[in-house]
mmCIF file of C-alpha atoms in Angstrom:
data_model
loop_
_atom_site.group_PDB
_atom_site.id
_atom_site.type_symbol
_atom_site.label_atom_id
_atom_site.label_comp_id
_atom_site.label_asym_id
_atom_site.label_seq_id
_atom_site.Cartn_x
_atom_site.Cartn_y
_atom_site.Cartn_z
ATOM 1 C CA UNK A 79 7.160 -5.005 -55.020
ATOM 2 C CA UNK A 80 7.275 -7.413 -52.387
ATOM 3 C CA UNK A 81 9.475 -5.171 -50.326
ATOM 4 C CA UNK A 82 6.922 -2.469 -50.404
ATOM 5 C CA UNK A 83 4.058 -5.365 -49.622
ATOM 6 C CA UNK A 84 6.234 -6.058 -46.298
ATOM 7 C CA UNK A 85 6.699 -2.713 -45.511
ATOM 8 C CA UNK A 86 2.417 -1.988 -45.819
ATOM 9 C CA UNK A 87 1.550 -5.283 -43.754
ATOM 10 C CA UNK A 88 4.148 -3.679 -41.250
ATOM 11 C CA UNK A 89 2.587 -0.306 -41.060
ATOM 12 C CA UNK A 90 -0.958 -1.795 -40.370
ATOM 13 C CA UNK A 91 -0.176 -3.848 -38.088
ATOM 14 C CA UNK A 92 1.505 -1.198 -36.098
ATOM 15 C CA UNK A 93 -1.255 0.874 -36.536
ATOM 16 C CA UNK A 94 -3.901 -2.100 -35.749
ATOM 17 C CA UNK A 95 -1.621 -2.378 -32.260
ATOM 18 C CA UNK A 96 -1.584 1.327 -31.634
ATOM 19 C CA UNK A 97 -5.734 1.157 -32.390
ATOM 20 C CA UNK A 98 -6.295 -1.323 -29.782
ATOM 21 C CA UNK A 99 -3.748 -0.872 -27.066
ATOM 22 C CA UNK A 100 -4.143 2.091 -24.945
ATOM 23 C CA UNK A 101 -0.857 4.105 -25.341
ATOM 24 C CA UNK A 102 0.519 4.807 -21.556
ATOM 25 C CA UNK A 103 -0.899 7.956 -19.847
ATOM 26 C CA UNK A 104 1.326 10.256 -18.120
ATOM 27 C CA UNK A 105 2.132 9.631 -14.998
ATOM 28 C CA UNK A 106 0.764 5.901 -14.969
ATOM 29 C CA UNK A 107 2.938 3.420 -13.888
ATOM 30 C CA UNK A 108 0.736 0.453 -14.421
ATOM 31 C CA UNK A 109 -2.114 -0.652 -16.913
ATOM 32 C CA UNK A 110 -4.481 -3.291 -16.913
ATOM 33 C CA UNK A 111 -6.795 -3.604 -20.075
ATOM 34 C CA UNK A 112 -8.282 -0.159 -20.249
ATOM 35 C CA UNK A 113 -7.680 0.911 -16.633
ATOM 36 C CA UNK A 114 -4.417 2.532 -15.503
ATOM 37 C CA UNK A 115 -2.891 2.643 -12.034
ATOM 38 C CA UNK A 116 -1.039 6.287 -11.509
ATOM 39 C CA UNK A 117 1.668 7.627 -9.296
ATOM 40 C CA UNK A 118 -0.807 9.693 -7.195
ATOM 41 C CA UNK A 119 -2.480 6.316 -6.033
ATOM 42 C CA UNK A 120 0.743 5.336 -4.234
ATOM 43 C CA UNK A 121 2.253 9.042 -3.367
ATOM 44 C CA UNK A 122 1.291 7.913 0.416
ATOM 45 C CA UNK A 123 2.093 4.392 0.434
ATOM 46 C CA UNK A 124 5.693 3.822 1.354
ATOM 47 C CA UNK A 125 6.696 4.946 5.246
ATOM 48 C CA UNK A 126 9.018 7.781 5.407
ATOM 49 C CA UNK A 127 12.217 6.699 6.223
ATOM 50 C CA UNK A 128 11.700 3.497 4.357
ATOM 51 C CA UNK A 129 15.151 1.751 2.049
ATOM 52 C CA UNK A 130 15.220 2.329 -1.374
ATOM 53 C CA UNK A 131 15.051 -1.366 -1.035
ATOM 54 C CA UNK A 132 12.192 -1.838 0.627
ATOM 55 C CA UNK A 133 10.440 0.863 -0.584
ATOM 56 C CA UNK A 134 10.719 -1.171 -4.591
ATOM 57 C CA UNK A 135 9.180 -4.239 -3.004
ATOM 58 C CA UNK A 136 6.616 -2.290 -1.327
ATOM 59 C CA UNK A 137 5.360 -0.830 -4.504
ATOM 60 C CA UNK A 138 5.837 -3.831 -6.530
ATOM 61 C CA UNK A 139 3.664 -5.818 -4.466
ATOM 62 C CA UNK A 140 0.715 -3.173 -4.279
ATOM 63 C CA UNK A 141 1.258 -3.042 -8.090
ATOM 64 C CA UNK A 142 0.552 -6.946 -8.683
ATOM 65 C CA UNK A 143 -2.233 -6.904 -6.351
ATOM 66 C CA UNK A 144 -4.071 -3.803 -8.275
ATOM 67 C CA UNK A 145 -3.324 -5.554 -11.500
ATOM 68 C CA UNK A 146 -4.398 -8.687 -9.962
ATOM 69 C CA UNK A 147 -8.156 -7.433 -8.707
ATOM 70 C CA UNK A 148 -8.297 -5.920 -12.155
ATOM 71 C CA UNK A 149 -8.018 -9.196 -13.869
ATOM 72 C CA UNK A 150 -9.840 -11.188 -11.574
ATOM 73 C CA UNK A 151 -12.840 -8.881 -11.541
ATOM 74 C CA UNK A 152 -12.812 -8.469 -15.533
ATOM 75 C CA UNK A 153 -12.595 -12.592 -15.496
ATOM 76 C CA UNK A 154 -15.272 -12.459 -13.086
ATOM 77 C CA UNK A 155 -17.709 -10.178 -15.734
ATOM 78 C CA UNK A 156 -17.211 -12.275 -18.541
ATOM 79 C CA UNK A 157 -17.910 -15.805 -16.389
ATOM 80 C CA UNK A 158 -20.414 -14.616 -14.330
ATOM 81 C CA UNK A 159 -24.008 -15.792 -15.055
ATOM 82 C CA UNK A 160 -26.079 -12.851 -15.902
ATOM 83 C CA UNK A 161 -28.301 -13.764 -13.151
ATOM 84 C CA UNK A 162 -25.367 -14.260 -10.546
ATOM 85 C CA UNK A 163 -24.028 -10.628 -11.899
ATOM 86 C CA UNK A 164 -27.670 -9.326 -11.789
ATOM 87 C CA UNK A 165 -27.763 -10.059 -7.730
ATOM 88 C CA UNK A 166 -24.693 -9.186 -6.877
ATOM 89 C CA UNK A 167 -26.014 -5.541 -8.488
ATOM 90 C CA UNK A 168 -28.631 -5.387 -6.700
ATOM 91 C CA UNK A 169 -26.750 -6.119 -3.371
ATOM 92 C CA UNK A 170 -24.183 -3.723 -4.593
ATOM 93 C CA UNK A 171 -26.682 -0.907 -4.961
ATOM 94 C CA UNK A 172 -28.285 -1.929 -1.750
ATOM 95 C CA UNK A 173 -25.228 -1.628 0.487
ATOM 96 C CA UNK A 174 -24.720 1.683 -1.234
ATOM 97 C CA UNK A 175 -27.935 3.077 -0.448
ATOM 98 C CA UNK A 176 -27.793 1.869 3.599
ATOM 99 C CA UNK A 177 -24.252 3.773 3.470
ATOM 100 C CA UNK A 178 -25.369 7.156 2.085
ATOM 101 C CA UNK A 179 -28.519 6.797 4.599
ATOM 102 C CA UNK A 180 -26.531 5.707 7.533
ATOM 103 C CA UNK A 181 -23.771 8.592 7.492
ATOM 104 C CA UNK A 182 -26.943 11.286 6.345
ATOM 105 C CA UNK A 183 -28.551 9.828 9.646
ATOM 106 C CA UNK A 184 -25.227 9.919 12.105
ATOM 107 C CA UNK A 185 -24.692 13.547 10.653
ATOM 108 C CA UNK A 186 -28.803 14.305 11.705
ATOM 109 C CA UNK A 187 -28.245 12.436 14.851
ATOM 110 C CA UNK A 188 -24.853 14.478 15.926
ATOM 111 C CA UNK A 189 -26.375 18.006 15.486
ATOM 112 C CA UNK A 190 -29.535 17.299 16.904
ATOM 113 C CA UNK A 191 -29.493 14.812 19.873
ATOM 114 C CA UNK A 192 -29.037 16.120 23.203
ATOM 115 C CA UNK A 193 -26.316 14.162 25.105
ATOM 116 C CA UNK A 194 -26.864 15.593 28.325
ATOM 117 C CA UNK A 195 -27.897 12.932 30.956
ATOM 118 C CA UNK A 196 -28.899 13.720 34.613
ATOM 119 C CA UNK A 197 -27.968 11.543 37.528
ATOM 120 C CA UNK A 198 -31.721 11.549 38.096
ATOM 121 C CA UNK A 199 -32.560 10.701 34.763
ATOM 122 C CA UNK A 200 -30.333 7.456 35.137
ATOM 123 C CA UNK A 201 -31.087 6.769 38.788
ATOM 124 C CA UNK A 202 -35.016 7.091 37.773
ATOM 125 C CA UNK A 203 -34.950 4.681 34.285
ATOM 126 C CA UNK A 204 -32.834 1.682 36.395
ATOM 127 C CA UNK A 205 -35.660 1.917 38.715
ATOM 128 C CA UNK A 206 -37.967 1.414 36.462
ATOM 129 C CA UNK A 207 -36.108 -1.386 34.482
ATOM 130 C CA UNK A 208 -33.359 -2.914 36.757
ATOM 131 C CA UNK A 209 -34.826 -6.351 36.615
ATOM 132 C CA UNK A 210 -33.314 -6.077 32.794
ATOM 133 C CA UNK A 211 -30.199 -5.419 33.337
ATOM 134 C CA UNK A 212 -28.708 -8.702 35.382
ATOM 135 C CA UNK A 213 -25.409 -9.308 36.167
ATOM 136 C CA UNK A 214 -23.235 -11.680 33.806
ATOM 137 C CA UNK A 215 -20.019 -12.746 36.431
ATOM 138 C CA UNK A 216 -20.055 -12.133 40.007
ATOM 139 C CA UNK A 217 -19.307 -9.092 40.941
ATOM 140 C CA UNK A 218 -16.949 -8.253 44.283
ATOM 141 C CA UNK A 219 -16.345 -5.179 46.169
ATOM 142 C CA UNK A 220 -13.520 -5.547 48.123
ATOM 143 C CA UNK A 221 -9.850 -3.660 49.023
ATOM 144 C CA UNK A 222 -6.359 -5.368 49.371
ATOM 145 C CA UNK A 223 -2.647 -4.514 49.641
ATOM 146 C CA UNK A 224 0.141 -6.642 49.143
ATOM 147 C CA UNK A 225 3.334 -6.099 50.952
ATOM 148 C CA UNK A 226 6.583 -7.598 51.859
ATOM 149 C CA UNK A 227 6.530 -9.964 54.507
ATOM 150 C CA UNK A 228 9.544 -8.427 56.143
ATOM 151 C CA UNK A 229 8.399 -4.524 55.813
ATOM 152 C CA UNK A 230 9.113 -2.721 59.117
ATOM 153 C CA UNK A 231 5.791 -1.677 59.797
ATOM 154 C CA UNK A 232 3.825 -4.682 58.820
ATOM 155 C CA UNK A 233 1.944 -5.190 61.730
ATOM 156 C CA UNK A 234 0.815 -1.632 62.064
ATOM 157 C CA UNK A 235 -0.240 -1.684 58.901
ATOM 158 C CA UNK A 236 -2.494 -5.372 59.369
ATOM 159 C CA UNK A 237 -3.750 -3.860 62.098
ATOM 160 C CA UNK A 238 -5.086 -0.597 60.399
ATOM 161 C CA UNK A 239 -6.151 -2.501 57.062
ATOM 162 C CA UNK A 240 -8.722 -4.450 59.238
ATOM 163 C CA UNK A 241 -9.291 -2.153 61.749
ATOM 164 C CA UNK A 242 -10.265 0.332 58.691
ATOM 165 C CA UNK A 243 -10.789 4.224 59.631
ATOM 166 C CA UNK A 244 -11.314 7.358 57.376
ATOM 167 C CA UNK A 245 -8.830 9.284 60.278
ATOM 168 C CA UNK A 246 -5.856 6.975 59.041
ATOM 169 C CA UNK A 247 -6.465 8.733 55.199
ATOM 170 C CA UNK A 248 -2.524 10.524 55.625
ATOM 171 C CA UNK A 249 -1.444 7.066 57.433
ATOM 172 C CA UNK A 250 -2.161 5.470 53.816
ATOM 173 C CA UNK A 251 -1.199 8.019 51.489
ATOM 174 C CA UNK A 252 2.611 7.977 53.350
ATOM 175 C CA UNK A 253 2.417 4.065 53.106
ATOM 176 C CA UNK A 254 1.634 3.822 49.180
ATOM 177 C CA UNK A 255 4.893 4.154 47.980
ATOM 178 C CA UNK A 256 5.919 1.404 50.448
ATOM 179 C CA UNK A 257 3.549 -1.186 48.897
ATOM 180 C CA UNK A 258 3.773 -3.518 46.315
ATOM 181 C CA UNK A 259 0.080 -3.149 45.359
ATOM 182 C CA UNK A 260 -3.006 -1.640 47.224
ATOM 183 C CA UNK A 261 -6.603 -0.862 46.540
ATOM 184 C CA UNK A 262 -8.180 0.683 49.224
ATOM 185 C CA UNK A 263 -11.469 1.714 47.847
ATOM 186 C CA UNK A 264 -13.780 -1.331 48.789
ATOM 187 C CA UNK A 265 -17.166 0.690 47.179
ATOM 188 C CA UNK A 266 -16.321 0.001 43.598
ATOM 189 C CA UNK A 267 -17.524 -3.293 42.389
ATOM 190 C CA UNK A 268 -15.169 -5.350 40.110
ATOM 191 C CA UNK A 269 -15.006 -8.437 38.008
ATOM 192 C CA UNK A 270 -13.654 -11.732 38.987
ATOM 193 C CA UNK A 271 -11.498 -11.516 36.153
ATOM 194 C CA UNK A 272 -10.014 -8.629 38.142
ATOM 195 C CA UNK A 273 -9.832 -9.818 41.498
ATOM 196 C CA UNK A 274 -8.121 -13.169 39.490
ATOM 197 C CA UNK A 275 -5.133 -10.441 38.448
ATOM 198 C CA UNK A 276 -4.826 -8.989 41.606
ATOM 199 C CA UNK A 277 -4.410 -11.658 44.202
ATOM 200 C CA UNK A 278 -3.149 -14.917 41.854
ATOM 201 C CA UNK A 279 -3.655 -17.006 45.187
ATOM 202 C CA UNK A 280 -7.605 -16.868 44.080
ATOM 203 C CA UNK A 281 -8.467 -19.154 41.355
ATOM 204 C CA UNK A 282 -11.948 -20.617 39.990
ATOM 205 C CA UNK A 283 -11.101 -23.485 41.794
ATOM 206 C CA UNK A 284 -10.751 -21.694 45.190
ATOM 207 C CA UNK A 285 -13.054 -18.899 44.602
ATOM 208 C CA UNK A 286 -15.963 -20.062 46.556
ATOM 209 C CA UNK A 287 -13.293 -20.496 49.958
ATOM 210 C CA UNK A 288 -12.031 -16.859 49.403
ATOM 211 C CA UNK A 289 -14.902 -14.829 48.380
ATOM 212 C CA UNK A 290 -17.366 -14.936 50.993
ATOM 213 C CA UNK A 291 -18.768 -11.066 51.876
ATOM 214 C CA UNK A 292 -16.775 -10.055 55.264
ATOM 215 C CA UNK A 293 -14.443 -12.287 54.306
ATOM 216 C CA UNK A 294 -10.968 -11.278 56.167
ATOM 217 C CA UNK A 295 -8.036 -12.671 54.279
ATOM 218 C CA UNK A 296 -3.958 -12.565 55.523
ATOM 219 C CA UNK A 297 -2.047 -14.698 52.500
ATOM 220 C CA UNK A 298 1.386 -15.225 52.833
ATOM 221 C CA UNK A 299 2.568 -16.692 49.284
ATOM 222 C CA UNK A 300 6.356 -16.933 50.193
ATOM 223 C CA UNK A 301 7.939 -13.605 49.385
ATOM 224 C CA UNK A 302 4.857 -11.105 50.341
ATOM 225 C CA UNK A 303 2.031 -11.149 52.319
ATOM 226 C CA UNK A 304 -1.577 -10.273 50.844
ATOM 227 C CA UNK A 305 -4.179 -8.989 53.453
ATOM 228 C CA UNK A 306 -7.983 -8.497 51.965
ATOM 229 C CA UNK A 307 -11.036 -8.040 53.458
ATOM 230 C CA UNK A 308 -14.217 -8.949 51.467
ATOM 231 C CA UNK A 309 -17.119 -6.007 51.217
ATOM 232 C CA UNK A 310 -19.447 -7.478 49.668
ATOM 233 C CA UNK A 311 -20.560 -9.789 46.827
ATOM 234 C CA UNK A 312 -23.043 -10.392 44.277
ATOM 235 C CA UNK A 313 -23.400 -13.738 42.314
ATOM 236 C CA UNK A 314 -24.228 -14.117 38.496
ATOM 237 C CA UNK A 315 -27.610 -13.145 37.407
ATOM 238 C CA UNK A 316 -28.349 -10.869 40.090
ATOM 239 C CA UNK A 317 -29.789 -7.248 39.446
ATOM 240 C CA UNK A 318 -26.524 -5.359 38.805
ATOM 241 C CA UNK A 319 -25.527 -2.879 41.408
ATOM 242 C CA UNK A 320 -26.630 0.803 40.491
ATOM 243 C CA UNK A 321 -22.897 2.320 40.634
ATOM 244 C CA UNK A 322 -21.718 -0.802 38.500
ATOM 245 C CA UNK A 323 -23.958 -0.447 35.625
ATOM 246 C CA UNK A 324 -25.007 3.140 35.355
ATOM 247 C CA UNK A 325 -22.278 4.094 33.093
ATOM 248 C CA UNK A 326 -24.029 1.765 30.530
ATOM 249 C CA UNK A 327 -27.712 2.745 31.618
ATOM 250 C CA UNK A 328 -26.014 6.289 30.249
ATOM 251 C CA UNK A 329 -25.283 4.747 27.086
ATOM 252 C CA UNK A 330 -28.830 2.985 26.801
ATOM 253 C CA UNK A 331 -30.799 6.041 27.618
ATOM 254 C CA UNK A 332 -28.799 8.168 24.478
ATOM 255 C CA UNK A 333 -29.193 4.843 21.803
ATOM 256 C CA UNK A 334 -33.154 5.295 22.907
ATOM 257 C CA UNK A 335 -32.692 8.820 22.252
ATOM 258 C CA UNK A 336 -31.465 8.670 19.197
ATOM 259 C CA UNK A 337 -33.835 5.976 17.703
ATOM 260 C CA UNK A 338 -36.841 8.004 18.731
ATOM 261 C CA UNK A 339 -35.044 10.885 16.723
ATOM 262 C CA UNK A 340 -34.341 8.793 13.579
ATOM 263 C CA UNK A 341 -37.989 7.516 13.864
ATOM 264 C CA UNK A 342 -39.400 11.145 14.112
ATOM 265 C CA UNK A 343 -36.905 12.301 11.317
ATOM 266 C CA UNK A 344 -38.227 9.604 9.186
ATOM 267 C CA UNK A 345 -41.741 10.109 9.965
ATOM 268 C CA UNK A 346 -41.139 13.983 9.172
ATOM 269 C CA UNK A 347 -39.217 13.770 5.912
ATOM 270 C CA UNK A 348 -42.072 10.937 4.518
ATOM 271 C CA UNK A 349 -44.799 13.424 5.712
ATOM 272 C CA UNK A 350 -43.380 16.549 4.319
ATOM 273 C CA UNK A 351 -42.481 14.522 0.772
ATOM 274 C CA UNK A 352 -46.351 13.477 1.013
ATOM 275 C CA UNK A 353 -47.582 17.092 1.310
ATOM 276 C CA UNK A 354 -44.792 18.391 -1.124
ATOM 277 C CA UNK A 355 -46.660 15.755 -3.382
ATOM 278 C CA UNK A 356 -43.011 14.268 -3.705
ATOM 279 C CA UNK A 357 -44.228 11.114 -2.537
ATOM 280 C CA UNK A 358 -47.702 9.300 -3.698
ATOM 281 C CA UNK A 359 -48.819 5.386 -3.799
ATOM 282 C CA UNK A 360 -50.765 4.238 -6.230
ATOM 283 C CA UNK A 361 -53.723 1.817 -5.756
ATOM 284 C CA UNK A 362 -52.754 -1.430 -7.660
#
C-alpha cells in the first residue's frame, strides 16, 4: 500500500511539473518563463567563416543576454509601481505613435516633394536672407604647392606660382606629378582647420602673421619649400560667401519645402476627416 501511495504522489507531481512548465517547442533553443528564444532568431548572427569556437561563444553570449532582458523586464513588472508602469505606457505608446507618423510622413514627403532647385532660386533666397547665415571660423581662399627644395625647376616654378597666368594651365598639369602637394584653385573658400592640414608651419598661434589677404608666402621648413599666396579672407561672423554656403542654402530651401508640405498634408487630411464627419469636437 505504501508502495502504490509513492508511486501516486510520484505521478502527480510529474504531472503538476508537466502542468506548469512549458514543455520545449521545436526548434527553441532557449526558454525563459513562458517565452522561448528559437533558432531562426540567431540563423544570421554568427559571421561566415567564423570557428566552431567562436561561433559557441558567440551564441552563448546572445543567449544569456536574451534570457537576461527577459528576467529583468519580468522583475521589472512585478516591482514596478503601477503608477511608474502606467507612465512608462503611456510614453511607450507615445513613441510608437510619432514612429508610425514619422515614416507615413517621410514616405508622403519622398513621392511628393519636388527636389529640383535652380541656381536662381538659391542665388535669389541668400539675397534675401544672407544676414542669417554668418560665418562660424574664418574662412580663406588661397592656393599653395609644396615642393622639394632641391627640385630642378624650382625657380621656374616660384616664379610662375606668383606670377599666376591661365596660359601656364599645361605648364601645371606636367608639373603635378612632380609635387609633393598643390592646390591651385584659389576661388574655393576653405576652413582654417584645412589650411592647418595643409601647410603645418601655420598654427593658431601664428595665424594672424600668415593669413593676411595678398599675403605672398615662400616657407622653407628644412626638407621642402612651401610657396602660398593668400586670395582672400573672411573673419568669423561675417556674411558667408555665396559659393561657400550655397550647398547648404540648397538644403534649407528643400527642409522649408517639405514643412510647408507636411503642414498642407496635415491641414488636408484634418479637413477632409472633418467633412467625412470622421472628425468632430464636442463643446464641453
Amino acid at each position: 500500500m505504501h508502495a502504490k501511495l509513492l508511486a501516486f504522489i510520484g505521478l502527480i507531481t510529474l504531472a503538476s511539473c508537466s502542468f506548469f512548465t512549458p514543455n520545449a517547442k521545436p526548434e527553441s533553443i532557449a526558454r525563459v518563463g513562458d517565452d522561448f528564444l528559437f533558432k531562426s532568431d540567431i540563423k544570421d548572427l554568427v559571421p561566415p567563416g567564423t570557428s566552431k569556437e567562436d561561433s559557441a561563444v558567440i551564441v552563448r553570449s546572445f543567449i544569456d543576454r536574451w534570457a537576461s532582458q527577459k528576467l529583468l523586464i519580468k522583475a521589472a513588472e512585478v516591482n514596478l509601481s503601477n503608477t511608474k508602469k502606467a507612465v512608462f505606457d503611456t510614453l511607450i505608446q507615445q513613441y510608437k505613435v510619432d514612429l508610425y507618423v514619422k515614416a507615413y510622413l517621410e514616405e508622403v514627403v519622398k513621392s511628393t516633394v519636388d527636389t529640383v532647385v535652380s541656381d536662381q532660386e538659391i542665388e535669389t533666397y541668400y539675397k534675401q536672407n544672407k544676414e542669417n547665415f554668418k560665418t562660424t571660423g574664418t574662412l580663406v581662399r588661397l592656393r599653395y604647392v609644396n615642393l622639394s627644395k632641391d627640385h630642378p625647376k624650382y625657380e621656374t616654378i616660384r616664379s610662375k606660382f606668383f606670377d599666376f597666368r591661365k596660359s601656364d594651365k599645361k605648364f601645371w598639369e606636367a608639373q603635378s606629378i612632380k609635387l609633393n602637394n598643390f592646390a591651385l584653385n584659389d576661388t574655393v573658400w576653405v576652413e582654417m582647420s584645412q589650411v592647418y592640414s595643409k601647410l603645418p608651419f601655420i598654427n593658431p598661434d601664428n595665424r594672424d602673421e600668415y593669413i593676411l589677404p595678398g599675403k605672398s608666402i615662400q616657407k622653407d621648413d628644412g626638407k621642402n619649400m612651401y610657396l602660398v599666396k593668400i586670395a582672400s579672407v573672411i573673419d568669423k561672423n561675417q556674411v558667408a560667401p555665396y559659393p561657400y554656403i550655397k550647398p547648404t542654402l540648397r538644403e534649407v530651401i528643400l527642409n522649408q519645402r517639405k514643412l510647408d508640405l507636411i503642414k498642407k498634408f496635415e491641414k488636408e487630411i484634418t479637413d477632409d476627416a472633418i467633412k467625412d464627419k470622421k472628425y468632430e469636437v464636442y463643446k464641453p
